[in-house]
Tab-separated table of C-alpha atoms and ligand atoms in Angstrom:
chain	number	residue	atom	x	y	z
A	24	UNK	CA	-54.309	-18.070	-47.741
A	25	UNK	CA	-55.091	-21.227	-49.662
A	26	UNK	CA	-56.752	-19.049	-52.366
A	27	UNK	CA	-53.229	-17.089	-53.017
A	28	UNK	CA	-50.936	-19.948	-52.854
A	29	UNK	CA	-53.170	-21.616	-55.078
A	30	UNK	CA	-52.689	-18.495	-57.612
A	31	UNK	CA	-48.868	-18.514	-56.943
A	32	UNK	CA	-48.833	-21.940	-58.314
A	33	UNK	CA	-50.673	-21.345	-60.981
A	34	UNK	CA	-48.733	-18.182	-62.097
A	35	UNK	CA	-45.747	-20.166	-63.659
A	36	UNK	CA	-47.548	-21.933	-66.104
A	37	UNK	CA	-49.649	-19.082	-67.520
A	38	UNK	CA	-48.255	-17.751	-70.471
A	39	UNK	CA	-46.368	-14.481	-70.128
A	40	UNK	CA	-48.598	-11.389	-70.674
A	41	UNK	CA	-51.271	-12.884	-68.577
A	42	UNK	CA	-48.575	-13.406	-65.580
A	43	UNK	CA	-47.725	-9.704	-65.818
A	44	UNK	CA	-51.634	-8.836	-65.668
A	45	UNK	CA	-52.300	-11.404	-62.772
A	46	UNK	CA	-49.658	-9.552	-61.139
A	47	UNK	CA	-50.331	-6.525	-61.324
A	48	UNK	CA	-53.800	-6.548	-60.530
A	49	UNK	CA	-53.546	-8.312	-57.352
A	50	UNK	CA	-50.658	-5.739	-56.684
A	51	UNK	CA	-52.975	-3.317	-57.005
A	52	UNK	CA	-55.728	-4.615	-55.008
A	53	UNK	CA	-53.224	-5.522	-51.753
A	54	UNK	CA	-52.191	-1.833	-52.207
A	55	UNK	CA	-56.164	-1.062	-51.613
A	56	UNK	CA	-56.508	-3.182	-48.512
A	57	UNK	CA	-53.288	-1.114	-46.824
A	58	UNK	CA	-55.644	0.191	-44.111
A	59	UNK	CA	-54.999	3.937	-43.298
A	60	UNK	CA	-53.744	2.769	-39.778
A	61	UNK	CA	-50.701	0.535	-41.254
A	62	UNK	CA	-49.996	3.040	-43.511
A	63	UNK	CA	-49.122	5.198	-40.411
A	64	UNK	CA	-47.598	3.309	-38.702
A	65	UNK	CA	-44.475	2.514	-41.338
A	66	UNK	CA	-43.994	5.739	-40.631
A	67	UNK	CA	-44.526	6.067	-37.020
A	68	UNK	CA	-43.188	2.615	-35.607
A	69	UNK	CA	-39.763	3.752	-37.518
A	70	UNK	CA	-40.144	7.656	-36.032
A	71	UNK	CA	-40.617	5.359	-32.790
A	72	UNK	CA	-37.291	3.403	-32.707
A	73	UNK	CA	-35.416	6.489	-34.012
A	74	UNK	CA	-36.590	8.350	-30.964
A	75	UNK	CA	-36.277	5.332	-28.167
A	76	UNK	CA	-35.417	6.719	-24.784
A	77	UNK	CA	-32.229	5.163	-23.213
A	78	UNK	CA	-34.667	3.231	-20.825
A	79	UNK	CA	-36.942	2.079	-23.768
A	80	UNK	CA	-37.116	-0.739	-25.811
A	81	UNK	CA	-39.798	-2.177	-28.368
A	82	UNK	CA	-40.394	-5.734	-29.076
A	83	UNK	CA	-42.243	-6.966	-31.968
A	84	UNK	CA	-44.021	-10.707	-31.607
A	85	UNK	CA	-44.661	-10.650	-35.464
A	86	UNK	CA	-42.415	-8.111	-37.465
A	87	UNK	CA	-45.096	-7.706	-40.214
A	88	UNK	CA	-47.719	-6.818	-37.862
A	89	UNK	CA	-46.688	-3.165	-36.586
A	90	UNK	CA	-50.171	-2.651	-34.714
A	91	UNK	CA	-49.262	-4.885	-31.457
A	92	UNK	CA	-46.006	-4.546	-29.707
A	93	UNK	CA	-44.165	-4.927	-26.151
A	94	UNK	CA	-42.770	-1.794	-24.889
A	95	UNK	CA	-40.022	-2.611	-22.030
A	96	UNK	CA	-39.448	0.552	-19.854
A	97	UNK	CA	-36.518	0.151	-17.174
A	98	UNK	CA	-36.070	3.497	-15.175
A	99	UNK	CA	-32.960	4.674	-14.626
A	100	UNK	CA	-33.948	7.013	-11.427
A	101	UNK	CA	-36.658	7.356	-8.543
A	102	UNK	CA	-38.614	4.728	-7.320
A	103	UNK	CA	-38.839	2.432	-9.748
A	104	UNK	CA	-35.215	2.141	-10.261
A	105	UNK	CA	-33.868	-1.367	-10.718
A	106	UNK	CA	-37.190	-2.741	-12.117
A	107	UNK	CA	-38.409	-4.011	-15.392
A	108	UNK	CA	-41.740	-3.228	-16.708
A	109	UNK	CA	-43.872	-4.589	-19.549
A	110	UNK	CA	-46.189	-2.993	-21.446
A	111	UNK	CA	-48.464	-4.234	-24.049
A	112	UNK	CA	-49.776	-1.825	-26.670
A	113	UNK	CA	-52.122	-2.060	-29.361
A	114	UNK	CA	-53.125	0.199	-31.953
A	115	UNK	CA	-57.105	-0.240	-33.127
A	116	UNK	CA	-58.092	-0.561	-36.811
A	117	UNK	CA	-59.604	3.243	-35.951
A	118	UNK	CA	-55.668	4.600	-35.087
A	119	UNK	CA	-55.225	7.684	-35.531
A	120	UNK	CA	-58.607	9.113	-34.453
A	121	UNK	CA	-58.525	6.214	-30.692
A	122	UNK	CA	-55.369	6.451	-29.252
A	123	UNK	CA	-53.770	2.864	-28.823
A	124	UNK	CA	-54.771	0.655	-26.188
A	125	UNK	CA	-51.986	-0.422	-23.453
A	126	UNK	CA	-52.030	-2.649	-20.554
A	127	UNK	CA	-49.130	-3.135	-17.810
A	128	UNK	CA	-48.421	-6.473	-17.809
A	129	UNK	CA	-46.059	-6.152	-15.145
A	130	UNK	CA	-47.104	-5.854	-11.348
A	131	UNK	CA	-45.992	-3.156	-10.003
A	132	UNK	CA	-46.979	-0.450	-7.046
A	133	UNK	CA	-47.549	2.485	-8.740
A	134	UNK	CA	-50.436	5.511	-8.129
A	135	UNK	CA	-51.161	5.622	-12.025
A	136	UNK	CA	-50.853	1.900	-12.853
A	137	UNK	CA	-53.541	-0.462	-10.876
A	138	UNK	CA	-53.006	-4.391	-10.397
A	139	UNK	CA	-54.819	-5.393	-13.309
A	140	UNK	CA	-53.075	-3.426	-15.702
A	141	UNK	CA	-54.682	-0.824	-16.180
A	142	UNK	CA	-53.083	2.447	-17.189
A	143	UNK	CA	-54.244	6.245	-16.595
A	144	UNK	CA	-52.085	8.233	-19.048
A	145	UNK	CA	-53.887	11.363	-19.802
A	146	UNK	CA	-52.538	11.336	-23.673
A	147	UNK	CA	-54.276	7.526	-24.056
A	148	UNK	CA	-57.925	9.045	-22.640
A	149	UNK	CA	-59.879	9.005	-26.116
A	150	UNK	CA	-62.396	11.674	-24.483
A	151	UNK	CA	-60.858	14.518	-23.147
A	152	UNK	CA	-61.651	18.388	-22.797
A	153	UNK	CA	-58.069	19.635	-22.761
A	154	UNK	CA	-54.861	19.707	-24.517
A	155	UNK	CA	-53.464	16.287	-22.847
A	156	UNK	CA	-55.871	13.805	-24.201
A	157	UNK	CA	-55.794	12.359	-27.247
A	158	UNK	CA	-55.448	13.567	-30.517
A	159	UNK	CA	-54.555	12.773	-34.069
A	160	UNK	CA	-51.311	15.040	-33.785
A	161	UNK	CA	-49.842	12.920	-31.748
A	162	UNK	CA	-47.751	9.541	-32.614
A	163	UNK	CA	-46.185	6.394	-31.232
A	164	UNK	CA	-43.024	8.054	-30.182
A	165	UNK	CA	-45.301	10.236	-27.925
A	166	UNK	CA	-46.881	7.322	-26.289
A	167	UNK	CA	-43.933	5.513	-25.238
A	168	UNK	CA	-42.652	9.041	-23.886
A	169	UNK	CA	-45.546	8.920	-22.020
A	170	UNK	CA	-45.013	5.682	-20.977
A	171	UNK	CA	-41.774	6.134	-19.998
A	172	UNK	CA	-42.249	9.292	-17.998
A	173	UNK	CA	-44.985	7.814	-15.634
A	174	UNK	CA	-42.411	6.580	-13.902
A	175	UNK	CA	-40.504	10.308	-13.846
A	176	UNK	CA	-41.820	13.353	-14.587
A	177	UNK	CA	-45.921	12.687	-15.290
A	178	UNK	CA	-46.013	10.409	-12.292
A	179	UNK	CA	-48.802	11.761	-10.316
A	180	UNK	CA	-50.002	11.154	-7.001
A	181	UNK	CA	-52.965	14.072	-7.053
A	182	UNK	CA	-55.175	11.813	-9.190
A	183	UNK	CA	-54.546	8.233	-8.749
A	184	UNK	CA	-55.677	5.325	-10.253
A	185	UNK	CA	-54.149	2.891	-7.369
A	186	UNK	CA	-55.985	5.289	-4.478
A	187	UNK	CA	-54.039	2.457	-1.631
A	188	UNK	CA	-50.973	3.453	-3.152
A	189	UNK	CA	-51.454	7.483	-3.393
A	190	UNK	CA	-52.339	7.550	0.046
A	191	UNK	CA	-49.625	5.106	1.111
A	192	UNK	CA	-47.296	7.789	-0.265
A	193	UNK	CA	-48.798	10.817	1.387
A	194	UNK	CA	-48.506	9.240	4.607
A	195	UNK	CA	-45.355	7.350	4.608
A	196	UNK	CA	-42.861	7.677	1.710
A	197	UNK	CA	-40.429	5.393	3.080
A	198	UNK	CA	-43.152	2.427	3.297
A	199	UNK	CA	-44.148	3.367	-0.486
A	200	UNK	CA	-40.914	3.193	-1.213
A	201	UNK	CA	-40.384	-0.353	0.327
A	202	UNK	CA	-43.785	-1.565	-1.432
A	203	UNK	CA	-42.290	-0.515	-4.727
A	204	UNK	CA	-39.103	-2.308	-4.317
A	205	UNK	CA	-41.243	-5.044	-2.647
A	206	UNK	CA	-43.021	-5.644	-6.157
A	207	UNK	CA	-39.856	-5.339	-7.989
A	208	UNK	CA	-38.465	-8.106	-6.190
A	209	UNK	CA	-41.257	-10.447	-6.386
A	210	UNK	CA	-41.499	-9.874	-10.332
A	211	UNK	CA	-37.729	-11.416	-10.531
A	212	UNK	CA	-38.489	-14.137	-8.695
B	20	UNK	CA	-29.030	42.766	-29.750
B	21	UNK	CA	-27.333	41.513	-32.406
B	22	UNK	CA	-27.568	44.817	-34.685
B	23	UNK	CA	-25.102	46.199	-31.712
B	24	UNK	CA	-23.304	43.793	-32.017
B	25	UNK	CA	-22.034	43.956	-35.474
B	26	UNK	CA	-21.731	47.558	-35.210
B	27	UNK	CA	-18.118	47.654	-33.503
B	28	UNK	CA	-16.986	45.342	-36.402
B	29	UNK	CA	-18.587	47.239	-39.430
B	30	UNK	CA	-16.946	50.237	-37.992
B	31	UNK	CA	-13.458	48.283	-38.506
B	32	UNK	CA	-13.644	47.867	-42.108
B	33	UNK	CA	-16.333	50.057	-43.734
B	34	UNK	CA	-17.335	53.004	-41.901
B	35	UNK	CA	-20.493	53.932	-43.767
B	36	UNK	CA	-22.584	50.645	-44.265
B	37	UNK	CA	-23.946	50.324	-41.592
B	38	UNK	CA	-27.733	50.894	-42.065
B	39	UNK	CA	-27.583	48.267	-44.921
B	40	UNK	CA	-26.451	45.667	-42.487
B	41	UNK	CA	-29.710	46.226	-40.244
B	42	UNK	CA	-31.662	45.340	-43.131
B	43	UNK	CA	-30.255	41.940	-44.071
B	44	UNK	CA	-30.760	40.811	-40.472
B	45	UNK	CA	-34.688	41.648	-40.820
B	46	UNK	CA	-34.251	39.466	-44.102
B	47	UNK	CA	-32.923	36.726	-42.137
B	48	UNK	CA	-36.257	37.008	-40.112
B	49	UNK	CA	-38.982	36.551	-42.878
B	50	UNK	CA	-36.768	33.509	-44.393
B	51	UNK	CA	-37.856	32.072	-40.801
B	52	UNK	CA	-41.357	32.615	-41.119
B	53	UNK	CA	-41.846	31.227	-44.697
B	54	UNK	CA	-40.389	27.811	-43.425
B	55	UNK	CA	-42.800	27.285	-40.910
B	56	UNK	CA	-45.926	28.373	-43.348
B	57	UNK	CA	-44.892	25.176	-45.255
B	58	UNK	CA	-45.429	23.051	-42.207
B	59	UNK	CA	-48.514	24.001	-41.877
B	60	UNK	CA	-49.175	22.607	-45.648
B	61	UNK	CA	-48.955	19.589	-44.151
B	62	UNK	CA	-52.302	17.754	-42.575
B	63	UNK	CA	-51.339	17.425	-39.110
B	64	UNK	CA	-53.986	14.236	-38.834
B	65	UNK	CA	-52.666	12.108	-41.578
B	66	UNK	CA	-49.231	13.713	-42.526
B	67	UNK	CA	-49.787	14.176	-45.691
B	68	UNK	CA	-49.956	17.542	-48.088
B	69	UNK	CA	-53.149	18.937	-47.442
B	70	UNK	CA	-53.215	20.080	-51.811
B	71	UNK	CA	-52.840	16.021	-52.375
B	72	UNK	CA	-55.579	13.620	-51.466
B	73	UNK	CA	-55.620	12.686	-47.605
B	74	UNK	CA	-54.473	9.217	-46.736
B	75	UNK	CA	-57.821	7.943	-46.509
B	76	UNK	CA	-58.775	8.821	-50.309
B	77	UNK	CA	-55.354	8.041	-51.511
B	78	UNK	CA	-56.356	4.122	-50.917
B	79	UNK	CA	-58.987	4.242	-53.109
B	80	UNK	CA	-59.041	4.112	-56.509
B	81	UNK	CA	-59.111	7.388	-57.372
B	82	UNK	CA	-60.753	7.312	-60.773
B	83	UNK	CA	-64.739	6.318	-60.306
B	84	UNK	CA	-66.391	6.301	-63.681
B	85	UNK	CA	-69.361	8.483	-60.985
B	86	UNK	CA	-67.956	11.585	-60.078
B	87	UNK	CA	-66.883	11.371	-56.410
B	88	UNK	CA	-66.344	13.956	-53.852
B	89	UNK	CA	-63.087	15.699	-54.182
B	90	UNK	CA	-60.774	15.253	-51.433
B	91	UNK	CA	-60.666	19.085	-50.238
B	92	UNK	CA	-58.952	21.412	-47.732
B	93	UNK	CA	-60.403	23.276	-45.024
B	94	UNK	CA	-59.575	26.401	-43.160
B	95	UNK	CA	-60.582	26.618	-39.439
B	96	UNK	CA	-61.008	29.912	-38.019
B	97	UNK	CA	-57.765	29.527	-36.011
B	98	UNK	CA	-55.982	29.429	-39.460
B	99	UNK	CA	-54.985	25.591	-39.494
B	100	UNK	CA	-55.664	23.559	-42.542
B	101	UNK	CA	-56.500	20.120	-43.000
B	102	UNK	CA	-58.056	17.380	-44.997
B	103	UNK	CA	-62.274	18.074	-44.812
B	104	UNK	CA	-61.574	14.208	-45.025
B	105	UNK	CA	-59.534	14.006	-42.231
B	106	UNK	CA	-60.999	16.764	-39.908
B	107	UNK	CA	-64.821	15.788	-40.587
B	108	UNK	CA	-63.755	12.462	-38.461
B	109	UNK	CA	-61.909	14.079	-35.628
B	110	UNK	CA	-64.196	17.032	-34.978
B	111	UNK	CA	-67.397	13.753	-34.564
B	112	UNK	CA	-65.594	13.068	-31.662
B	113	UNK	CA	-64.091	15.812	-30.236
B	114	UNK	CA	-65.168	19.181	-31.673
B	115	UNK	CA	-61.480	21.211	-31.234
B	116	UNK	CA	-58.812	21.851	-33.315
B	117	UNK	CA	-56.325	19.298	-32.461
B	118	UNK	CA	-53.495	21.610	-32.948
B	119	UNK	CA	-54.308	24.730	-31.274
B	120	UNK	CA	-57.179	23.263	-28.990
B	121	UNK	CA	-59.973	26.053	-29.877
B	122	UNK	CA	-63.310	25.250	-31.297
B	123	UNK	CA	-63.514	24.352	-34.581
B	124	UNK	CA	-65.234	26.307	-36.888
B	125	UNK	CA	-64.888	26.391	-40.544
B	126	UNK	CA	-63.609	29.332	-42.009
B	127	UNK	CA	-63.583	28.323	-45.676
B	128	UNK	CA	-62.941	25.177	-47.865
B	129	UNK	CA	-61.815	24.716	-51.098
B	130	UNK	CA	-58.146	23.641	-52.745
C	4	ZN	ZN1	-55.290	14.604	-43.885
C	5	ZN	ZN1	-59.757	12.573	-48.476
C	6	ZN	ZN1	-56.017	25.398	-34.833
């Protein structure tokens, strides 16, 4: 950093042609440290917010850095209804060959989510021998749908992450219900 | 289906055309099927034209004075196409196409 505004100081007082030059060469060279993973994601983080479900929304701590982001899901139906959850995703220098890396930073009683965070989306599993892992076809847009629909349609109780919760459901579903909306409530406090 | 359907009204105004109508309908059908051959043009891994360089080379200067590896295409048995640059790193870690889920195996290369 001090080296460039240095060089931005300098600029002024250089004669003409050698300003153009100076510029265009380091120009050139910032072009050349784009890494292939920011170049996707101008596309994708746009793509993204073009295709936001209603019960989406994307927050940005640093608008020029598009690999880390806060993805706010609020479902609109089931048993999460009436809560707020937070997650954190990151996208690796290795994006789009490793899927991004996400973490719930919400608590929350849920089969797929435990309570440190941890997230068991099929489409985030780097090493997978099907169809629903990972793979460089698919984009940010896909991950917050994935996101999004843990809480609808890919919630899954048949291979849980939270076991305590899965079996609290197949037991009792009016007791998981109450858990959920038990969590919900202490998050607002 | 539809070729019934347009026979009540070709009967209305011109009684003997009918036969040439069928045709333009199969038309219709190819027009379909080119569109979707130029998706495929497209490297699904980094979204751009497979007959350019892949994003990866396209970051480099391209002009070495040493004669570097062209950035070519390749053609997996399942008939997908992508970047060799592109698909040589996906298939280290997970040996399928990541379109169509088969194995990959090369069918040809080239541009
Ligand atoms: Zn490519
Ligand atoms: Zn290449
Ligand atoms: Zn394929």
């Amino acid at each position: 950093m001090i080296t460039l505004n240095r060089k931005l100081k300098k600029e002024p007082i250089a004669p003409e042609p050698t300003n153009t030059m100076n510029g265009l060469t380091s120009n050139e060279s910032m072009v050349r440290r784009i890494s292939v993973r920011d170049k996707l994601l101008i596309k994708e983080v746009q793509e993204m917010n073009e295709n936001l479900p209603a019960t989406c929304s994307v927050h940005f701590e640093d608008p020029n850095m598009l690999s880390e982001f806060l993805l706010t899901v609020t479902p609109d139906e089931g048993f999460w209804q009436g809560g707020k959850f937070k997650f954190s995703v990151f996208v690796t220098d290795d994006y789009n060959m490793a899927p991004p890396r996400v973490k719930c930073l919400t608590r929350l009683w849920h089969p797929n989510i435990n309570v440190d965070g941890d997230v068991c989306l099929s489409l985030l599993r780097q090493t997978s021998i099907d169809e629903h892992g990972w793979a460089p076809t698919r984009r940010l847009k896909d991950v917050v749908w994935g996101l999004n629909a843990l809480f609808t349609d890919l919630l899954n109780f048949e291979d849980p992450l939270n076991i305590e919760a899965a079996e609290m459901y197949n037991k009792n579903k009016t007791e998981f219900q109450a858990k959920v909306q038990e969590y919900i409530a202490k998050g607002k406090r | 289906m539809s070729g019934e359907d347009c026979d009540p009204m070709d009967r209305g105004e011109n009684d003997g055309q009918k036969p040439d109508k069928m045709f333009t309908l199969k038309k219709w059908n190819a027009v379909a099927m080119w569109s979707w051959d130029v998706e495929c043009d497209t490297c699904a891994i980094c979204r751009v034209q497979v007959m350019d360089a892949c994003l990866r080379c396209q970051g480099e200067s391209k002009k070495d004075s040493y004669g570097k590896q062209d950035c070519v295409v390749v053609w997996g048995e399942c008939n997908h196409s992508f970047h060799f640059c592109c698909m040589s790193l996906w298939v280290k870690q997970n040996n399928r196409c990541p379109l169509c889920q088969q194995e990959w195996s090369i069918q040809r290369m080239g541009k």
